[in-house]
Amino acid sequence: MRVVVVGGGIAGLLAARVLSESHDVVVLERDELSDEVEYRAGVPQGRHVHGLLVRGGELLEGLFPGLRDELVAAGAVLADAGDMRILNPLGWLARTRTGLPLLSLSRPLLETAIRRRVTAEIVDGVHVTGLSLRDGTVDGVLTRDHGKIGADLVVDASGRSSKLANWLAEAGITTPEPEVVDSRTGYATRIYTAPEDFPVVYAESLSAPHVPRGCAVMRVEGGRLMVTAQGAAGDHPSRDVRGYEEFLGSLRVPIAEMLEDAEPLTPVYLFARTASRRTAFEATAHWPGGLVAVGDAVCAFNPVYGQGITVAAMEALLFRRHQDFSAKGCRAFQRKVARTSRGSWAMSSNADRSWVEDGRRGVLGWYLEKWQVGIVRDPDLFRRFIRVAHMVASPASLFNPVVFRRLAKYSRQAPPPGRRPAGPSPR
């Protein structure tokens, strides 16, 4: 079977990796690709902090044995997930060993390493403009400069910029309107030289409705520090260096002071396309055979939660157990994709709704607020939470009698917004 994967980002590369085990696969990427580790226009969020959850790292290691060691040799920083220094509205999260390996690196390094390992044919500079259908089945894609490229299966992995709904509409197939949750979060990132004693991950988390400003700072390859200022509810940091530095100075974490001796290496880069969007393609009537969609083309998360790569890897593995790509089989595959992303969508979209629904977060939001207290004061609760946050454990593990009893001890409200926590910043 000949497979065309539209999109050479991580979701497309992972799908190609698995499909190549039993099929002839070609990946079509719109950008011009380089063998070097470089940022590319098709991944505008790539210039900003990019989280690789522990579960995602485990899945990538399974697909590409030895990848973790390769990335560390290239400069990625390996640490225990408990070494993260994160401030929430109540204080610094408890610090304890978790046994979970956390990789800190840039998106270009990760994507380039994966692309070098994929055995499928990768063709760059190809702009896909539509689908080719015959008798209700997709038999290829249409391109701007290369005409029709035939396929027995087309996989849309073109990310947030996917035009799949439009392409299907041109064929008379109507898809459901996407569900969108927009916290109006924006980023501004600058890279600095990394002080030797700087933590691997250092952050102040956003928290509705009173803490709209935060940051995520990561050590990455090349002895560098990636500093991403984050603002929700439209309170965005500035591209102007002075405005960016003033934004950092307004945070409760003393990041501005910690960077006083660090040398800036880049301009300030902005990104604000952070709305979470999910399209229920599995509910589409008359879905054609020979077509499936994965990754951000189906369900795009606010990047602040770092779920996208991990969910893409989980979806790619679905191809190992699915061989029927008739119309019925493709709809069944889309149902599997929807189930795979459901838990992550519930966690992240619920958090984002708190910025747009007058603080009404529902029972789940209320319960997660209780966790903000527990993960500051209780190392055991922190370990439980971090396993769920990194998708190593099911969210169900946060809802059991033992956890309820431990959380019942903690009920104090957060301090007034803007107040720095007592004591020195932990290193």
CSV table of C-alpha atoms in Angstrom, one decimal:
chain,number,residue,atom,x,y,z
A,1,MET,CA,0.0,0.0,0.0
A,2,ARG,CA,1.3,3.5,-0.9
A,3,VAL,CA,0.8,6.1,1.8
A,4,VAL,CA,1.1,9.8,1.5
A,5,VAL,CA,1.6,11.7,4.7
A,6,VAL,CA,0.9,15.5,4.5
A,7,GLY,CA,3.2,17.3,6.8
A,8,GLY,CA,6.7,16.7,7.9
A,9,GLY,CA,6.4,17.9,11.5
A,10,ILE,CA,6.7,15.5,14.4
A,11,ALA,CA,3.2,14.1,14.0
A,12,GLY,CA,3.8,13.3,10.4
A,13,LEU,CA,7.2,11.8,11.0
A,14,LEU,CA,6.0,9.6,13.7
A,15,ALA,CA,3.1,8.4,11.6
A,16,ALA,CA,5.5,7.7,8.8
A,17,ARG,CA,7.8,5.8,11.1
A,18,VAL,CA,5.1,3.3,12.1
A,19,LEU,CA,3.5,3.0,8.7
A,20,SER,CA,6.9,2.3,7.1
A,21,GLU,CA,7.0,-0.9,9.0
A,22,SER,CA,4.5,-2.4,6.4
A,23,HIS,CA,3.9,0.1,3.7
A,24,ASP,CA,5.5,2.3,1.1
A,25,VAL,CA,5.4,5.9,2.6
A,26,VAL,CA,6.2,9.3,1.3
A,27,VAL,CA,6.1,12.4,3.5
A,28,LEU,CA,5.2,15.8,1.8
A,29,GLU,CA,6.5,18.9,3.6
A,30,ARG,CA,5.7,22.4,2.5
A,31,ASP,CA,8.9,23.9,4.1
A,32,GLU,CA,12.3,23.6,2.6
A,33,LEU,CA,14.2,21.3,5.0
A,34,SER,CA,17.8,21.3,6.1
A,35,ASP,CA,20.0,18.6,7.5
A,36,GLU,CA,21.1,21.1,10.1
A,37,VAL,CA,19.3,21.9,13.3
A,38,GLU,CA,17.3,25.0,12.3
A,39,TYR,CA,14.0,26.7,13.0
A,40,ARG,CA,11.5,26.5,10.2
A,41,ALA,CA,8.6,28.7,9.2
A,42,GLY,CA,6.0,25.9,9.4
A,43,VAL,CA,6.6,25.5,13.2
A,44,PRO,CA,6.3,29.1,14.5
A,45,GLN,CA,6.0,27.8,18.1
A,46,GLY,CA,9.4,26.1,17.6
A,47,ARG,CA,11.3,29.2,18.8
A,48,HIS,CA,9.6,28.9,22.2
A,49,VAL,CA,9.9,26.5,25.1
A,50,HIS,CA,8.8,23.1,23.9
A,51,GLY,CA,7.9,20.6,26.6
A,52,LEU,CA,8.5,16.9,26.0
A,53,LEU,CA,6.5,15.0,28.6
A,54,VAL,CA,8.1,11.9,30.2
A,55,ARG,CA,5.5,9.6,28.5
A,56,GLY,CA,6.4,11.2,25.2
A,57,GLY,CA,10.1,10.6,25.8
A,58,GLU,CA,9.4,6.9,26.6
A,59,LEU,CA,7.3,6.5,23.4
A,60,LEU,CA,10.0,8.1,21.2
A,61,GLU,CA,12.6,5.9,22.8
A,62,GLY,CA,10.5,2.9,21.9
A,63,LEU,CA,10.1,4.0,18.3
A,64,PHE,CA,13.8,5.1,17.9
A,65,PRO,CA,16.0,3.1,20.3
A,66,GLY,CA,18.9,5.1,21.6
A,67,LEU,CA,17.3,8.5,20.7
A,68,ARG,CA,17.6,9.8,24.3
A,69,ASP,CA,21.4,9.1,24.4
A,70,GLU,CA,21.7,10.7,21.0
A,71,LEU,CA,19.9,13.8,22.1
A,72,VAL,CA,22.0,14.1,25.3
A,73,ALA,CA,25.2,13.7,23.2
A,74,ALA,CA,23.9,16.6,21.1
A,75,GLY,CA,23.5,18.8,24.2
A,76,ALA,CA,20.0,18.1,25.5
A,77,VAL,CA,19.8,18.2,29.3
A,78,LEU,CA,18.6,15.1,31.1
A,79,ALA,CA,17.2,15.5,34.6
A,80,ASP,CA,14.7,14.0,37.0
A,81,ALA,CA,11.2,15.4,36.6
A,82,GLY,CA,11.2,16.3,40.3
A,83,ASP,CA,14.1,18.8,39.7
A,84,MET,CA,11.7,21.3,38.1
A,85,ARG,CA,11.4,24.5,40.0
A,86,ILE,CA,7.9,25.7,39.6
A,87,LEU,CA,6.0,28.4,41.4
A,88,ASN,CA,2.2,28.2,41.6
A,89,PRO,CA,-0.1,30.8,43.4
A,90,LEU,CA,0.6,29.1,46.8
A,91,GLY,CA,4.4,28.7,46.5
A,92,TRP,CA,7.1,26.6,45.2
A,93,LEU,CA,6.1,23.0,44.2
A,94,ALA,CA,7.4,20.4,46.5
A,95,ARG,CA,10.8,19.1,45.4
A,96,THR,CA,11.4,15.3,45.5
A,97,ARG,CA,12.9,12.6,43.3
A,98,THR,CA,10.4,11.0,41.0
A,99,GLY,CA,12.5,8.5,39.0
A,100,LEU,CA,11.1,10.0,35.8
A,101,PRO,CA,13.6,11.1,33.1
A,102,LEU,CA,13.0,14.6,31.8
A,103,LEU,CA,14.6,15.8,28.6
A,104,SER,CA,15.1,19.5,28.1
A,105,LEU,CA,15.9,20.6,24.6
A,106,SER,CA,14.8,22.8,21.7
A,107,ARG,CA,12.1,21.7,19.2
A,108,PRO,CA,14.4,21.9,16.2
A,109,LEU,CA,16.9,19.5,17.8
A,110,LEU,CA,14.2,17.0,18.6
A,111,GLU,CA,12.5,17.2,15.2
A,112,THR,CA,15.8,17.0,13.3
A,113,ALA,CA,16.9,13.9,15.2
A,114,ILE,CA,13.6,12.2,14.5
A,115,ARG,CA,13.6,13.1,10.8
A,116,ARG,CA,17.1,11.6,10.4
A,117,ARG,CA,15.8,8.3,11.8
A,118,VAL,CA,12.7,8.0,9.6
A,119,THR,CA,13.2,5.7,6.7
A,120,ALA,CA,10.3,6.9,4.6
A,121,GLU,CA,10.9,9.2,1.6
A,122,ILE,CA,10.6,12.8,2.6
A,123,VAL,CA,10.0,15.4,-0.1
A,124,ASP,CA,10.2,19.0,0.9
A,125,GLY,CA,8.9,22.2,-0.8
A,126,VAL,CA,5.6,20.5,-1.8
A,127,HIS,CA,2.5,22.6,-1.2
A,128,VAL,CA,-0.6,20.3,-1.0
A,129,THR,CA,-3.7,22.1,-2.2
A,130,GLY,CA,-6.5,19.5,-2.0
A,131,LEU,CA,-7.6,15.9,-2.2
A,132,SER,CA,-8.2,13.7,-5.2
A,133,LEU,CA,-11.3,11.5,-4.8
A,134,ARG,CA,-12.8,8.8,-7.0
A,135,ASP,CA,-16.1,7.0,-6.2
A,136,GLY,CA,-16.1,8.3,-2.6
A,137,THR,CA,-12.5,7.2,-1.9
A,138,VAL,CA,-9.4,9.4,-1.6
A,139,ASP,CA,-6.8,8.2,-4.1
A,140,GLY,CA,-4.2,10.9,-3.7
A,141,VAL,CA,-3.5,14.6,-3.1
A,142,LEU,CA,-3.3,17.6,-5.4
A,143,THR,CA,-0.3,19.9,-5.2
A,144,ARG,CA,0.6,23.3,-6.5
A,145,ASP,CA,3.7,22.4,-8.5
A,146,HIS,CA,3.7,18.6,-8.8
A,147,GLY,CA,0.2,17.8,-9.9
A,148,LYS,CA,-1.6,14.8,-8.5
A,149,ILE,CA,0.4,12.4,-6.2
A,150,GLY,CA,-1.4,9.1,-6.0
A,151,ALA,CA,-1.9,7.2,-2.8
A,152,ASP,CA,-3.9,4.3,-1.3
A,153,LEU,CA,-4.0,6.2,2.0
A,154,VAL,CA,-3.6,9.9,2.7
A,155,VAL,CA,-2.7,10.9,6.3
A,156,ASP,CA,-3.2,14.5,7.2
A,157,ALA,CA,-0.6,15.6,9.7
A,158,SER,CA,-0.4,19.2,8.6
A,159,GLY,CA,-1.0,20.6,12.1
A,160,ARG,CA,-2.8,23.7,13.1
A,161,SER,CA,-2.7,25.0,9.6
A,162,SER,CA,-4.6,22.0,8.2
A,163,LYS,CA,-7.1,22.7,5.5
A,164,LEU,CA,-8.7,19.3,5.6
A,165,ALA,CA,-12.2,20.6,6.5
A,166,ASN,CA,-12.0,22.9,3.4
A,167,TRP,CA,-10.8,20.1,1.2
A,168,LEU,CA,-13.6,17.8,2.2
A,169,ALA,CA,-16.1,20.7,1.8
A,170,GLU,CA,-14.9,21.0,-1.8
A,171,ALA,CA,-15.9,17.4,-2.3
A,172,GLY,CA,-19.4,18.0,-0.8
A,173,ILE,CA,-18.5,16.5,2.6
A,174,THR,CA,-19.4,18.6,5.7
A,175,THR,CA,-17.4,18.2,8.8
A,176,PRO,CA,-18.5,19.3,12.3
A,177,GLU,CA,-17.6,22.8,13.4
A,178,PRO,CA,-14.4,22.7,15.6
A,179,GLU,CA,-14.7,23.2,19.3
A,180,VAL,CA,-12.4,26.0,20.3
A,181,VAL,CA,-11.2,27.1,23.7
A,182,ASP,CA,-9.0,30.2,23.6
A,183,SER,CA,-7.4,31.5,26.8
A,184,ARG,CA,-5.8,34.3,24.6
A,185,THR,CA,-2.3,33.3,25.8
A,186,GLY,CA,0.7,34.8,24.1
A,187,TYR,CA,4.5,34.1,24.4
A,188,ALA,CA,7.6,36.1,24.0
A,189,THR,CA,10.9,34.2,24.0
A,190,ARG,CA,14.6,35.2,24.0
A,191,ILE,CA,17.6,32.9,24.3
A,192,TYR,CA,20.4,33.6,26.7
A,193,THR,CA,23.7,32.0,27.8
A,194,ALA,CA,22.9,29.7,30.7
A,195,PRO,CA,24.4,30.4,34.1
A,196,GLU,CA,26.1,27.2,35.4
A,197,ASP,CA,23.8,26.9,38.5
A,198,PHE,CA,20.5,27.6,36.8
A,199,PRO,CA,17.8,24.9,37.2
A,200,VAL,CA,16.9,22.7,34.2
A,201,VAL,CA,13.3,23.9,34.3
A,202,TYR,CA,12.3,27.1,36.1
A,203,ALA,CA,8.8,28.5,35.8
A,204,GLU,CA,5.9,30.4,37.2
A,205,SER,CA,2.6,28.9,36.2
A,206,LEU,CA,-0.4,30.8,35.0
A,207,SER,CA,-3.5,30.5,37.2
A,208,ALA,CA,-6.9,32.0,36.5
A,209,PRO,CA,-8.2,34.4,37.3
A,210,HIS,CA,-5.6,36.3,39.3
A,211,VAL,CA,-2.2,35.2,37.9
A,212,PRO,CA,-2.3,36.0,34.1
A,213,ARG,CA,1.5,36.3,33.9
A,214,GLY,CA,4.1,33.7,34.1
A,215,CYS,CA,7.2,32.2,32.5
A,216,ALA,CA,8.8,28.9,31.4
A,217,VAL,CA,12.6,28.7,31.3
A,218,MET,CA,14.5,25.7,30.1
A,219,ARG,CA,18.1,24.8,29.7
A,220,VAL,CA,18.6,23.6,26.1
A,221,GLU,CA,21.5,22.4,24.0
A,222,GLY,CA,24.5,24.7,23.4
A,223,GLY,CA,24.7,25.8,27.0
A,224,ARG,CA,21.8,28.1,26.4
A,225,LEU,CA,18.7,29.2,28.3
A,226,MET,CA,15.3,29.5,26.6
A,227,VAL,CA,13.3,32.1,28.4
A,228,THR,CA,9.6,32.3,27.4
A,229,ALA,CA,7.4,34.9,29.0
A,230,GLN,CA,3.7,33.9,29.0
A,231,GLY,CA,0.6,36.0,29.4
A,232,ALA,CA,-3.0,34.8,29.4
A,233,ALA,CA,-6.3,36.7,28.8
A,234,GLY,CA,-4.7,39.0,26.3
A,235,ASP,CA,-2.0,40.2,28.8
A,236,HIS,CA,0.8,39.4,26.4
A,237,PRO,CA,4.5,40.2,26.7
A,238,SER,CA,6.1,42.6,24.2
A,239,ARG,CA,8.5,42.0,21.3
A,240,ASP,CA,10.3,45.2,22.3
A,241,VAL,CA,13.3,44.2,24.5
A,242,ARG,CA,12.5,46.8,27.1
A,243,GLY,CA,8.9,45.8,27.3
A,244,TYR,CA,9.9,42.1,27.4
A,245,GLU,CA,12.3,42.8,30.3
A,246,GLU,CA,9.7,44.8,32.2
A,247,PHE,CA,7.2,41.9,31.8
A,248,LEU,CA,9.8,39.5,33.3
A,249,GLY,CA,10.4,42.0,36.1
A,250,SER,CA,6.7,42.0,37.0
A,251,LEU,CA,6.7,38.3,37.8
A,252,ARG,CA,6.8,36.8,41.3
A,253,VAL,CA,9.7,34.7,40.3
A,254,PRO,CA,13.0,36.7,40.3
A,255,ILE,CA,13.9,35.7,36.8
A,256,ALA,CA,14.9,39.2,35.8
A,257,GLU,CA,17.5,39.3,38.6
A,258,MET,CA,18.7,35.8,37.7
A,259,LEU,CA,19.4,36.8,34.2
A,260,GLU,CA,21.4,39.9,35.0
A,261,ASP,CA,24.7,38.2,34.2
A,262,ALA,CA,23.4,36.2,31.3
A,263,GLU,CA,24.2,37.3,27.7
A,264,PRO,CA,21.2,37.6,25.4
A,265,LEU,CA,21.8,35.7,22.1
A,266,THR,CA,18.7,36.4,20.1
A,267,PRO,CA,16.0,39.0,19.5
A,268,VAL,CA,12.6,38.5,21.2
A,269,TYR,CA,10.2,36.3,19.3
A,270,LEU,CA,6.4,36.3,19.7
A,271,PHE,CA,3.8,33.6,19.3
A,272,ALA,CA,0.0,33.8,20.1
A,273,ARG,CA,-1.7,31.1,18.1
A,274,THR,CA,-2.4,29.1,21.3
A,275,ALA,CA,-6.2,28.4,21.1
A,276,SER,CA,-7.1,24.8,21.7
A,277,ARG,CA,-9.1,23.4,18.9
A,278,ARG,CA,-10.7,20.0,18.4
A,279,THR,CA,-12.7,18.7,15.3
A,280,ALA,CA,-14.8,15.6,15.7
A,281,PHE,CA,-13.9,14.2,12.3
A,282,GLU,CA,-15.1,10.8,13.6
A,283,ALA,CA,-18.7,12.2,13.5
A,284,THR,CA,-18.5,13.2,9.8
A,285,ALA,CA,-21.1,11.6,7.7
A,286,HIS,CA,-19.9,10.1,4.4
A,287,TRP,CA,-16.2,10.2,5.5
A,288,PRO,CA,-14.2,8.8,2.5
A,289,GLY,CA,-12.0,5.8,2.5
A,290,GLY,CA,-8.3,6.2,2.1
A,291,LEU,CA,-8.1,9.2,4.4
A,292,VAL,CA,-7.2,9.7,8.1
A,293,ALA,CA,-6.0,12.7,10.2
A,294,VAL,CA,-3.7,12.8,13.2
A,295,GLY,CA,-2.0,15.3,15.5
A,296,ASP,CA,-2.9,18.9,15.6
A,297,ALA,CA,-4.9,18.6,12.4
A,298,VAL,CA,-7.5,16.9,14.6
A,299,CYS,CA,-6.9,18.2,18.2
A,300,ALA,CA,-4.5,21.1,18.8
A,301,PHE,CA,-3.7,21.8,22.5
A,302,ASN,CA,-2.6,25.1,24.0
A,303,PRO,CA,1.2,24.5,23.8
A,304,VAL,CA,1.7,25.7,27.4
A,305,TYR,CA,0.7,22.2,28.5
A,306,GLY,CA,3.2,20.3,26.4
A,307,GLN,CA,0.8,17.5,25.4
A,308,GLY,CA,1.0,17.6,21.6
A,309,ILE,CA,4.1,15.5,20.9
A,310,THR,CA,3.1,12.8,23.4
A,311,VAL,CA,-0.5,12.5,21.9
A,312,ALA,CA,1.0,12.4,18.4
A,313,ALA,CA,3.2,9.5,19.4
A,314,MET,CA,0.2,7.7,20.9
A,315,GLU,CA,-1.8,8.2,17.7
A,316,ALA,CA,1.1,7.0,15.5
A,317,LEU,CA,1.1,3.7,17.3
A,318,LEU,CA,-2.5,3.2,16.4
A,319,PHE,CA,-1.3,2.4,12.8
A,320,ARG,CA,0.3,-0.8,14.1
A,321,ARG,CA,-3.1,-2.3,15.0
A,322,HIS,CA,-5.2,-0.8,12.2
A,323,GLN,CA,-5.1,-2.1,8.7
A,324,ASP,CA,-8.6,-1.4,7.3
A,325,PHE,CA,-8.7,2.0,5.5
A,326,SER,CA,-12.0,1.6,3.8
A,327,ALA,CA,-14.5,4.3,4.5
A,328,LYS,CA,-15.8,2.3,7.5
A,329,GLY,CA,-12.2,1.5,8.6
A,330,CYS,CA,-11.1,5.2,8.4
A,331,ARG,CA,-14.0,6.3,10.5
A,332,ALA,CA,-13.1,3.7,13.1
A,333,PHE,CA,-9.5,5.0,13.0
A,334,GLN,CA,-10.8,8.5,13.7
A,335,ARG,CA,-12.7,7.3,16.7
A,336,LYS,CA,-9.5,5.8,18.0
A,337,VAL,CA,-7.7,9.1,17.5
A,338,ALA,CA,-10.5,10.9,19.3
A,339,ARG,CA,-10.3,8.5,22.3
A,340,THR,CA,-6.5,8.9,22.4
A,341,SER,CA,-6.7,12.7,22.8
A,342,ARG,CA,-9.8,12.8,25.0
A,343,GLY,CA,-8.1,12.8,28.4
A,344,SER,CA,-5.5,15.4,27.5
A,345,TRP,CA,-8.2,17.6,25.9
A,346,ALA,CA,-10.3,17.5,29.1
A,347,MET,CA,-7.4,18.5,31.3
A,348,SER,CA,-6.0,21.3,29.2
A,349,SER,CA,-9.3,22.8,27.9
A,350,ASN,CA,-10.8,22.8,31.4
A,351,ALA,CA,-7.9,24.9,32.6
A,352,ASP,CA,-8.2,27.3,29.7
A,353,ARG,CA,-11.9,27.7,30.1
A,354,SER,CA,-11.2,29.3,33.5
A,355,TRP,CA,-9.9,32.3,31.6
A,356,VAL,CA,-13.0,32.8,29.5
A,357,GLU,CA,-16.0,31.6,31.6
A,358,ASP,CA,-16.0,34.1,34.5
A,359,GLY,CA,-14.0,31.8,36.7
A,360,ARG,CA,-16.6,29.0,36.5
A,361,ARG,CA,-14.4,25.9,36.4
A,362,GLY,CA,-16.9,23.2,37.4
A,363,VAL,CA,-16.2,20.3,39.8
A,364,LEU,CA,-13.0,19.2,38.0
A,365,GLY,CA,-11.6,22.8,38.1
A,366,TRP,CA,-12.5,23.1,41.8
A,367,TYR,CA,-10.8,19.8,42.6
A,368,LEU,CA,-7.6,20.8,40.7
A,369,GLU,CA,-7.5,24.0,42.6
A,370,LYS,CA,-7.2,21.9,45.8
A,371,TRP,CA,-4.2,20.2,44.2
A,372,GLN,CA,-2.5,23.6,44.0
A,373,VAL,CA,-2.2,23.5,47.8
A,374,GLY,CA,-1.3,19.8,48.0
A,375,ILE,CA,1.6,19.8,45.5
A,376,VAL,CA,3.2,22.7,47.4
A,377,ARG,CA,3.1,21.1,50.8
A,378,ASP,CA,3.1,17.3,50.2
A,379,PRO,CA,5.9,15.5,48.2
A,380,ASP,CA,3.7,12.4,47.8
A,381,LEU,CA,0.9,14.4,46.2
A,382,PHE,CA,3.5,16.2,44.0
A,383,ARG,CA,4.8,12.8,42.8
A,384,ARG,CA,1.3,11.6,42.0
A,385,PHE,CA,0.5,14.9,40.2
A,386,ILE,CA,3.6,15.0,38.2
A,387,ARG,CA,3.1,11.4,36.9
A,388,VAL,CA,-0.4,12.5,35.6
A,389,ALA,CA,0.9,15.7,34.2
A,390,HIS,CA,3.6,13.8,32.3
A,391,MET,CA,0.9,11.2,31.2
A,392,VAL,CA,2.8,8.3,32.9
A,393,ALA,CA,-0.3,7.7,35.1
A,394,SER,CA,-4.0,8.0,34.4
A,395,PRO,CA,-5.9,11.0,35.7
A,396,ALA,CA,-8.0,8.5,37.6
A,397,SER,CA,-5.1,8.1,40.1
A,398,LEU,CA,-5.8,11.6,41.4
A,399,PHE,CA,-9.3,10.5,42.4
A,400,ASN,CA,-9.1,7.9,45.2
A,401,PRO,CA,-9.8,7.8,49.0
A,402,VAL,CA,-6.1,8.0,49.9
A,403,VAL,CA,-5.7,11.2,47.9
A,404,PHE,CA,-9.0,12.7,49.2
A,405,ARG,CA,-7.8,12.2,52.8
A,406,ARG,CA,-4.4,13.9,52.1
A,407,LEU,CA,-6.0,16.8,50.3
A,408,ALA,CA,-8.5,17.3,53.0
A,409,LYS,CA,-5.7,18.6,55.2
A,410,TYR,CA,-5.0,21.5,52.9
A,411,SER,CA,-7.5,24.2,52.3
A,412,ARG,CA,-5.8,27.5,52.7
A,413,GLN,CA,-6.4,30.0,49.9
A,414,ALA,CA,-3.7,31.5,47.7
A,415,PRO,CA,-1.8,34.7,48.8
A,416,PRO,CA,-2.8,37.9,47.1
A,417,PRO,CA,-1.7,38.1,43.5
A,418,GLY,CA,1.6,39.6,42.8
A,419,ARG,CA,3.2,38.9,46.1
A,420,ARG,CA,6.5,37.0,45.9
A,421,PRO,CA,6.7,33.9,48.1
A,422,ALA,CA,8.7,34.1,51.3
A,423,GLY,CA,12.3,32.9,51.3
A,424,PRO,CA,14.9,32.7,48.5
A,425,SER,CA,14.2,31.3,45.1
A,426,PRO,CA,15.2,27.6,45.1
A,427,ARG,CA,18.0,26.5,42.8
